[in-house]
Coordinates of C-alpha atoms and ligand atoms in Angstrom, one line a residue:
M1 CA 0.0 -0.1 -0.1
T2 CA 1.3 3.2 -1.0
E3 CA 2.4 5.5 1.9
Q4 CA -0.6 7.6 3.1
R5 CA 1.0 10.9 3.0
R6 CA 0.8 13.6 0.8
V7 CA 4.3 14.4 -0.9
L8 CA 5.2 17.5 -3.3
R9 CA 8.2 16.8 -5.0
T10 CA 8.0 19.1 -8.1
E11 CA 5.2 21.4 -9.2
I12 CA 1.9 20.2 -10.3
P13 CA 2.0 19.0 -13.0
G14 CA 5.6 18.0 -12.8
P15 CA 7.9 17.9 -15.8
R16 CA 7.4 13.9 -16.3
S17 CA 3.6 14.7 -16.4
R18 CA 4.1 17.4 -18.8
E19 CA 6.2 15.5 -21.4
L20 CA 3.0 12.8 -21.0
Q21 CA 0.5 15.4 -21.5
A22 CA 2.7 16.9 -24.7
R23 CA 2.4 13.1 -26.1
K24 CA -1.3 12.7 -25.1
T25 CA -2.0 16.0 -26.9
A26 CA 0.0 14.5 -30.3
A27 CA -2.0 11.0 -29.8
V28 CA -5.1 11.3 -28.1
A29 CA -8.5 13.0 -29.7
S30 CA -8.6 16.5 -28.4
G31 CA -12.2 16.0 -27.2
V32 CA -11.2 13.6 -24.3
G33 CA -10.0 16.2 -21.7
T34 CA -8.2 16.0 -18.6
T35 CA -8.9 17.9 -15.7
L36 CA -5.6 17.6 -13.7
P37 CA -3.0 16.3 -15.9
V38 CA -1.0 14.6 -13.4
Y39 CA 0.0 11.0 -15.0
I40 CA -0.8 8.5 -12.3
E41 CA 1.4 5.7 -11.6
R42 CA -0.1 4.1 -8.3
A43 CA -2.8 4.9 -6.0
S44 CA -4.4 3.5 -2.8
G45 CA -6.6 4.5 0.0
G46 CA -6.6 8.3 -0.2
I47 CA -3.4 9.0 -2.2
A48 CA -2.4 8.8 -5.8
V49 CA 1.0 8.9 -7.0
D50 CA 2.0 10.6 -9.9
A51 CA 5.1 10.1 -12.5
D52 CA 7.0 12.8 -10.9
G53 CA 7.0 11.0 -7.5
N54 CA 4.3 13.4 -6.2
Q55 CA 1.5 11.9 -4.0
L56 CA -2.0 13.6 -4.1
I57 CA -4.6 13.5 -1.6
D58 CA -7.7 12.0 -3.7
F59 CA -11.0 13.5 -3.1
G60 CA -12.3 12.5 -6.4
S61 CA -12.2 8.6 -6.6
G62 CA -12.1 8.8 -10.1
I63 CA -15.4 10.3 -10.1
A64 CA -17.0 8.5 -7.3
V65 CA -15.7 4.9 -8.6
T66 CA -12.9 3.9 -6.2
S67 CA -15.0 4.0 -3.0
V68 CA -13.3 1.0 -1.8
G69 CA -9.8 2.7 -2.6
N70 CA -7.8 2.2 -5.6
S71 CA -6.3 -1.4 -5.8
A72 CA -8.3 -2.4 -2.6
P73 CA -6.6 -5.5 -1.4
R74 CA -9.7 -8.0 -1.5
V75 CA -10.6 -6.6 -5.2
V76 CA -6.7 -7.1 -6.3
E77 CA -6.8 -10.8 -5.1
A78 CA -10.1 -11.6 -6.7
V79 CA -8.8 -9.7 -10.0
H80 CA -5.9 -12.3 -9.9
K81 CA -7.4 -15.5 -9.1
Q82 CA -10.2 -14.5 -12.3
V83 CA -7.6 -13.5 -14.9
E84 CA -5.7 -16.6 -14.0
D85 CA -8.7 -19.1 -14.3
F86 CA -10.3 -17.0 -17.4
T87 CA -10.8 -13.6 -19.0
H88 CA -14.0 -14.0 -21.2
T89 CA -16.2 -16.6 -22.6
C90 CA -19.2 -14.2 -23.1
F91 CA -21.8 -15.0 -20.5
M92 CA -24.6 -15.1 -23.5
I93 CA -22.9 -17.9 -25.0
T94 CA -21.3 -20.2 -21.7
P95 CA -22.1 -18.4 -18.6
Y96 CA -20.2 -18.5 -15.3
E97 CA -21.1 -18.0 -11.6
E98 CA -19.5 -14.8 -10.7
Y99 CA -22.1 -12.7 -13.1
V100 CA -25.2 -15.2 -11.2
A101 CA -23.3 -14.1 -7.8
V102 CA -23.2 -10.5 -8.7
A103 CA -27.0 -10.6 -9.8
E104 CA -28.2 -11.9 -6.6
R105 CA -26.0 -9.6 -4.4
L106 CA -27.6 -6.8 -6.3
N107 CA -31.1 -7.9 -5.8
E108 CA -30.4 -8.4 -2.1
L109 CA -28.9 -4.7 -1.7
T110 CA -31.0 -2.7 -3.7
P111 CA -33.9 -1.0 -2.2
G112 CA -37.0 -3.3 -1.5
S113 CA -37.9 -6.6 -0.3
H114 CA -40.0 -7.4 -3.8
E115 CA -38.4 -10.1 -6.0
K116 CA -35.9 -9.0 -8.6
R117 CA -33.5 -9.6 -11.5
S118 CA -30.6 -8.1 -12.9
A119 CA -28.3 -7.7 -16.1
L120 CA -25.2 -6.5 -16.5
F121 CA -23.4 -4.0 -18.8
N122 CA -20.3 -2.2 -19.3
S123 CA -20.7 1.5 -18.4
G124 CA -23.5 3.7 -16.8
A125 CA -24.7 5.0 -20.0
E126 CA -25.5 1.5 -21.3
A127 CA -27.2 0.5 -18.0
V128 CA -29.5 3.7 -18.3
E129 CA -29.8 2.6 -22.0
N130 CA -31.2 -0.7 -21.3
A131 CA -33.1 0.7 -18.1
V132 CA -35.2 2.8 -20.7
K133 CA -35.3 -0.2 -23.2
I134 CA -37.0 -2.4 -20.5
A135 CA -38.9 0.2 -19.3
R136 CA -40.5 1.2 -22.9
H137 CA -40.8 -2.8 -23.7
H138 CA -42.7 -3.5 -20.4
T139 CA -44.9 -0.7 -20.7
G140 CA -45.7 -0.4 -24.1
R141 CA -45.0 3.0 -24.0
Q142 CA -42.5 5.3 -25.1
A143 CA -42.0 8.9 -23.4
I144 CA -39.4 9.1 -20.7
V145 CA -39.6 11.9 -18.2
A146 CA -36.1 13.4 -17.1
F147 CA -34.9 16.4 -15.1
D148 CA -33.6 19.6 -15.3
H149 CA -30.0 19.3 -14.6
A150 CA -30.1 15.7 -15.0
Y151 CA -26.9 13.6 -16.3
H152 CA -27.3 10.2 -17.6
G153 CA -24.1 9.6 -20.2
R154 CA -23.0 10.5 -23.4
T155 CA -24.3 7.8 -25.7
N156 CA -27.0 9.2 -27.9
L157 CA -30.1 8.1 -25.9
T158 CA -28.3 9.2 -22.7
M159 CA -27.5 12.5 -24.3
A160 CA -30.7 13.1 -24.9
L161 CA -31.6 12.6 -21.2
T162 CA -28.8 14.8 -20.3
A163 CA -29.6 18.4 -19.7
K164 CA -26.3 20.3 -19.9
N165 CA -25.7 21.2 -23.4
M166 CA -22.0 22.3 -23.0
P167 CA -19.7 20.1 -23.4
Y168 CA -21.9 17.0 -23.5
K169 CA -24.4 17.6 -26.2
H170 CA -23.3 20.6 -28.1
R171 CA -23.4 19.8 -31.9
F172 CA -23.9 16.1 -31.4
G173 CA -27.6 16.0 -32.2
P174 CA -30.1 14.9 -33.6
F175 CA -30.9 13.2 -30.2
A176 CA -33.3 10.5 -29.7
G177 CA -37.1 11.4 -29.4
E178 CA -39.9 11.1 -26.8
I179 CA -37.7 12.5 -23.7
H180 CA -39.5 15.3 -22.0
R181 CA -37.7 17.4 -19.5
V182 CA -39.2 18.9 -16.3
P183 CA -37.9 21.0 -13.4
M184 CA -36.0 19.8 -10.4
A185 CA -36.8 20.7 -7.0
Y186 CA -33.4 22.4 -6.5
P187 CA -34.2 24.4 -3.2
Y188 CA -30.9 26.7 -3.6
R189 CA -32.1 28.1 -7.1
W190 CA -35.6 27.7 -7.1
P191 CA -37.1 31.4 -7.8
G192 CA -39.8 31.3 -5.0
G193 CA -37.2 30.1 -2.3
P194 CA -36.2 26.6 -0.5
D195 CA -39.7 26.8 1.4
V196 CA -42.0 26.2 -1.6
C197 CA -39.7 24.3 -3.8
A198 CA -41.0 20.9 -3.3
D199 CA -44.6 22.0 -3.5
Q200 CA -43.9 24.0 -6.7
A201 CA -41.8 21.7 -8.5
Y202 CA -44.0 18.8 -7.9
A203 CA -46.8 21.0 -9.3
A204 CA -45.0 22.1 -12.3
F205 CA -43.9 18.1 -12.8
T206 CA -47.5 16.8 -12.8
Q207 CA -48.9 20.0 -14.6
S208 CA -46.2 19.5 -17.6
V209 CA -46.6 15.4 -17.8
E210 CA -50.2 15.6 -17.7
T211 CA -51.1 18.2 -20.0
Q212 CA -47.9 18.3 -22.6
V213 CA -47.2 14.5 -22.5
G214 CA -50.1 12.5 -21.5
V215 CA -49.8 10.1 -18.5
D216 CA -50.9 7.4 -20.6
N217 CA -47.8 8.1 -23.0
V218 CA -45.2 8.3 -20.4
A219 CA -43.2 4.6 -19.8
A220 CA -40.8 6.0 -17.1
V221 CA -39.5 8.8 -15.0
I222 CA -35.9 8.9 -14.6
V223 CA -34.2 10.6 -11.7
E224 CA -30.8 10.9 -9.8
P225 CA -31.6 10.9 -6.0
I226 CA -28.9 13.6 -5.6
Q227 CA -27.8 14.7 -9.0
G228 CA -24.5 14.2 -9.5
E229 CA -22.9 16.2 -12.9
G230 CA -25.7 18.7 -12.0
G231 CA -24.1 19.8 -9.1
F232 CA -24.9 17.6 -6.5
I233 CA -28.3 19.0 -6.1
V234 CA -30.1 17.1 -3.1
P235 CA -34.1 17.4 -4.1
A236 CA -36.0 19.4 -1.5
P237 CA -37.5 17.2 1.0
G238 CA -40.3 15.1 0.1
F239 CA -40.4 15.9 -3.8
L240 CA -38.8 12.6 -4.7
K241 CA -41.4 10.5 -2.6
R242 CA -44.4 12.7 -4.3
V243 CA -42.9 11.8 -7.8
A244 CA -42.5 8.3 -7.0
D245 CA -46.4 8.1 -5.2
W246 CA -47.5 9.8 -8.7
C247 CA -45.8 7.3 -10.6
A248 CA -47.2 4.1 -8.7
E249 CA -50.5 5.4 -8.9
R250 CA -50.5 5.5 -12.6
D251 CA -48.4 2.4 -13.4
V252 CA -45.6 4.9 -14.9
L253 CA -42.2 3.5 -13.9
L254 CA -39.8 5.1 -11.6
I255 CA -35.9 4.8 -13.0
A256 CA -33.1 5.8 -10.1
D257 CA -30.3 6.8 -11.5
E258 CA -27.9 5.7 -8.5
I259 CA -25.1 5.3 -10.7
Q260 CA -23.1 8.0 -8.9
T261 CA -25.0 7.6 -5.5
G262 CA -24.9 4.1 -5.1
F263 CA -22.6 2.0 -3.1
C264 CA -22.2 3.1 0.4
R265 CA -21.6 6.8 -1.2
T266 CA -24.1 8.8 0.5
G267 CA -24.0 6.6 4.0
D268 CA -26.4 4.2 3.0
W269 CA -26.4 1.6 0.2
F270 CA -28.4 3.6 -2.2
A271 CA -29.8 7.1 -2.0
S272 CA -33.2 6.1 -2.9
T273 CA -33.2 4.9 0.8
H274 CA -32.8 8.5 2.4
E275 CA -35.8 9.6 0.0
G276 CA -38.1 6.7 1.2
I277 CA -38.6 5.7 -2.6
V278 CA -38.4 2.2 -3.9
P279 CA -37.6 2.1 -7.5
D280 CA -39.0 -0.2 -9.8
L281 CA -35.8 0.1 -11.7
I282 CA -32.0 1.2 -10.6
T283 CA -29.0 1.7 -12.7
T284 CA -25.6 1.4 -10.8
A285 CA -22.1 1.6 -12.1
K286 CA -19.1 3.4 -10.8
G287 CA -18.6 2.3 -7.2
I288 CA -19.8 -1.7 -7.6
A289 CA -16.3 -2.9 -8.9
G290 CA -13.6 -0.9 -7.3
G291 CA -12.6 0.8 -10.7
L292 CA -13.4 -2.3 -13.2
P293 CA -16.1 -1.5 -15.8
L294 CA -18.9 -3.0 -14.7
A295 CA -22.9 -1.6 -14.7
A296 CA -26.0 -3.3 -13.9
V297 CA -30.0 -2.7 -14.1
T298 CA -32.0 -4.1 -11.3
G299 CA -35.8 -4.3 -11.1
R300 CA -39.0 -5.8 -10.3
V301 CA -39.0 -9.3 -11.7
E302 CA -42.3 -8.9 -13.7
I303 CA -40.6 -5.7 -15.7
M304 CA -37.2 -7.3 -16.2
D305 CA -38.4 -10.3 -17.4
S306 CA -41.1 -8.7 -19.9
V307 CA -38.1 -8.7 -22.2
H308 CA -38.1 -11.5 -24.6
V309 CA -35.1 -14.1 -24.7
G310 CA -32.0 -12.5 -26.4
G311 CA -33.6 -8.9 -26.0
L312 CA -30.9 -7.6 -23.5
G313 CA -27.1 -8.2 -23.8
G314 CA -23.7 -7.2 -25.2
T315 CA -20.3 -9.2 -26.0
Y316 CA -18.7 -8.0 -22.7
G317 CA -21.5 -7.0 -20.4
G318 CA -20.6 -8.6 -16.7
N319 CA -17.1 -9.4 -18.0
P320 CA -15.7 -12.3 -15.2
I321 CA -13.1 -9.8 -14.4
A322 CA -15.1 -7.2 -13.3
C323 CA -17.7 -9.4 -11.8
A324 CA -14.8 -11.0 -9.4
A325 CA -14.2 -7.2 -8.7
A326 CA -17.4 -6.5 -7.6
L327 CA -17.8 -9.3 -5.4
A328 CA -14.9 -8.2 -3.6
A329 CA -15.5 -4.5 -3.4
I330 CA -19.4 -5.0 -2.4
E331 CA -17.7 -7.8 0.1
T332 CA -15.2 -4.7 1.5
M333 CA -18.1 -2.1 1.8
R334 CA -20.2 -4.9 3.9
A335 CA -17.2 -6.4 6.1
D336 CA -16.1 -2.8 6.5
D337 CA -18.9 -1.1 7.0
L338 CA -18.2 1.7 4.3
C339 CA -21.7 3.3 4.9
A340 CA -20.7 4.4 8.3
A341 CA -17.5 5.4 6.8
A342 CA -19.2 7.6 4.5
Q343 CA -21.3 9.2 7.1
R344 CA -17.9 9.6 9.2
I345 CA -16.6 11.7 6.5
E346 CA -19.6 14.0 6.3
A347 CA -19.4 14.3 10.3
T348 CA -16.0 15.8 9.5
M349 CA -16.4 17.5 6.1
R350 CA -19.3 19.2 6.6
P351 CA -18.9 21.6 9.6
R352 CA -15.8 22.7 7.8
L353 CA -17.7 23.1 4.8
E354 CA -20.3 25.5 6.6
A355 CA -17.3 27.2 8.4
L356 CA -16.0 28.1 4.8
A357 CA -19.5 29.3 3.8
A358 CA -20.1 31.3 6.6
K359 CA -16.7 33.1 6.3
Y360 CA -16.9 33.8 2.4
E361 CA -19.8 35.2 1.0
A362 CA -19.0 34.0 -2.5
I363 CA -19.9 30.5 -1.3
G364 CA -23.7 30.4 -1.4
D365 CA -24.8 26.9 -0.5
V366 CA -23.5 23.6 1.1
R367 CA -25.2 20.5 0.6
G368 CA -25.2 16.7 -0.3
R369 CA -24.9 13.4 1.7
G370 CA -22.1 11.2 3.1
A371 CA -18.8 11.4 1.3
M372 CA -20.7 13.3 -1.5
L373 CA -20.9 16.8 -0.7
A374 CA -20.4 20.2 -2.3
V375 CA -20.2 23.9 -1.8
E376 CA -22.0 25.9 -4.7
F377 CA -20.8 29.7 -5.2
A378 CA -23.4 32.0 -5.5
E379 CA -22.2 33.3 -8.8
R380 CA -23.1 31.5 -12.2
G381 CA -20.1 31.4 -13.8
S382 CA -17.2 29.1 -13.6
A383 CA -14.3 31.2 -12.6
Q384 CA -14.3 30.7 -8.8
A385 CA -14.9 27.2 -8.7
A386 CA -12.3 26.6 -11.5
A387 CA -10.0 28.9 -9.5
M388 CA -10.5 26.9 -6.3
A389 CA -9.9 23.7 -8.0
A390 CA -6.8 24.9 -9.5
A391 CA -5.4 26.2 -6.1
C392 CA -6.1 22.6 -4.6
H393 CA -4.8 20.9 -7.4
K394 CA -1.4 23.2 -7.0
A395 CA -1.2 22.2 -3.3
G396 CA -1.7 18.2 -4.1
L397 CA -5.6 17.6 -3.4
I398 CA -7.5 16.3 -6.3
V399 CA -11.3 18.1 -6.4
L400 CA -13.5 18.2 -9.2
T401 CA -16.0 20.6 -10.5
A402 CA -19.7 20.5 -11.4
G403 CA -23.2 21.6 -12.0
T404 CA -24.9 23.4 -14.8
F405 CA -23.3 26.5 -14.3
G406 CA -20.0 25.2 -13.7
N407 CA -20.2 26.7 -10.3
V408 CA -19.9 23.9 -7.6
L409 CA -16.7 22.2 -6.1
R410 CA -17.6 18.8 -5.6
F411 CA -16.0 16.2 -2.9
L412 CA -16.0 12.4 -3.5
P413 CA -13.4 11.1 -1.2
P414 CA -12.6 7.2 -1.3
L415 CA -14.7 5.9 1.6
V416 CA -11.6 4.4 3.0
I417 CA -9.5 7.5 3.1
G418 CA -7.9 7.9 6.9
A419 CA -8.8 10.9 9.0
D420 CA -5.6 12.7 8.8
L421 CA -5.4 12.9 5.0
L422 CA -9.1 14.0 5.2
T423 CA -8.4 16.6 7.5
E424 CA -5.2 17.8 5.4
G425 CA -7.4 18.2 2.3
L426 CA -9.7 20.2 4.2
D427 CA -6.9 22.5 5.4
I428 CA -5.8 22.6 1.9
L429 CA -9.4 23.8 0.9
D430 CA -9.1 26.6 3.4
A431 CA -6.0 28.0 2.3
A432 CA -7.0 27.9 -1.5
A433 CA -9.9 29.8 -0.1
G434 CA -8.1 32.4 1.5
E435 CA -5.9 32.9 -1.6
V436 CA -8.9 32.6 -4.1
L437 CA -12.1 34.1 -2.5
Ligands
PLZ1 N1 -25.2 8.6 -14.8 C1 -25.8 9.6 -12.6 O1 -22.7 9.7 -12.9 C2 -21.4 9.2 -15.2 C3 -19.4 11.3 -16.2 C4 -18.2 12.0 -16.5 P1 -20.6 6.2 -17.6 N2 -20.8 10.3 -14.4 C5 -19.3 10.7 -14.8 C6 -18.2 12.3 -17.7 O2 -17.8 13.6 -18.0 O3 -18.3 11.4 -18.9 C7 -22.8 9.1 -14.7 C8 -23.4 9.4 -13.5 C9 -24.9 9.1 -13.7 C10 -24.9 7.9 -15.4 C11 -23.5 8.2 -15.9 C12 -22.8 7.5 -17.1 O4 -21.6 6.9 -16.4 O5 -20.0 5.1 -17.1 O6 -19.7 7.3 -17.7 O7 -21.5 6.0 -19.0

């Protein structure tokens, strides 16, 4: 395991990373950006080591993926064993136990005690695509309702579901049809203020769907229980429960996209639980497999099994190595109680972020849950968030930005980060605020 200590040997990025970035520019399509062009050679716990020997504190987890830490011991062991046993057969041709075991775990761990089935895929976007396929097939309807500030991926259908134009959709159309957008109950930016947000957003949702889409045309409503790329927007209390009840009363399916919020990130296995909702279908990815590419759709048996044999699949979906990693990652979350770890991270971070917000007028909101926390700047431009991120990067702290207006600084530390590193990261953030705000 890498020594859990921040070390700066060169400026960030250092000479070796700059060399590699020049090679990247010459070889990799420029549409694939890099937030912080330090080239990583090793990582574990809360530390990433770059090509110049700098050791950075990780408050990003590769966008909420390495919740169990990079190269988590159980994951490494399981992957080693699997890679020696076999690497691929294609589950649709000759199956294997690991896929079935991941489906069993997902059926058990996702919200609701009803009977479930799961199907495995490679990426979050692919899971969302399949959730929509299944919802349309089962209901015989086509319309999908998505929210302002939503992020669901970069493929054609998921671009249509994603709200933000730049950089995700700009000049990539035409987009898939039958996607309808409604307002999100976003307390901090709600025109009438947070107190009326849930009521008014719910009224806007029902009115828009009932008058513009037609309830009988709607297959599903898709929502992130905390919006991720959109800026860690926690819906106004009670809003999602009312949307879920509205769906249930009309046989409209509720799809929870828990790709970013899932697997202990918010202090529970899934963020839907905090909202008191039981989705009909749930999409997962990211944190599921400790860094290996795996995604899933899990849902009610009658919905999942409505699809004809052969209607779902893909060459690599549920690859055995990714499945072995997922079983080990899930075992780590369970055995080491990483939901409690996420709650402890919040207990340390939230008061520090609130103190920052009290000190600097530029910070308008502190929000999130568990180890998925953010500050939003009052100004809608991205300048302050970008300057804060740059100052943190320079000091050896990996942080990410987000938000429709690019003005959110978000924190997604690995759930296994040590208390000392967490505090040191927050001290760096304080210093950056002193410099920038
Ligand atoms: N749904 C809720 O957060 C991925 C995307 C980063 P993939 N979020 C990070 C970027 O700029 O591409 C995400 C998500 C939610 C779906 C997805 C898509 O998951 O595994 O990236 O396809």
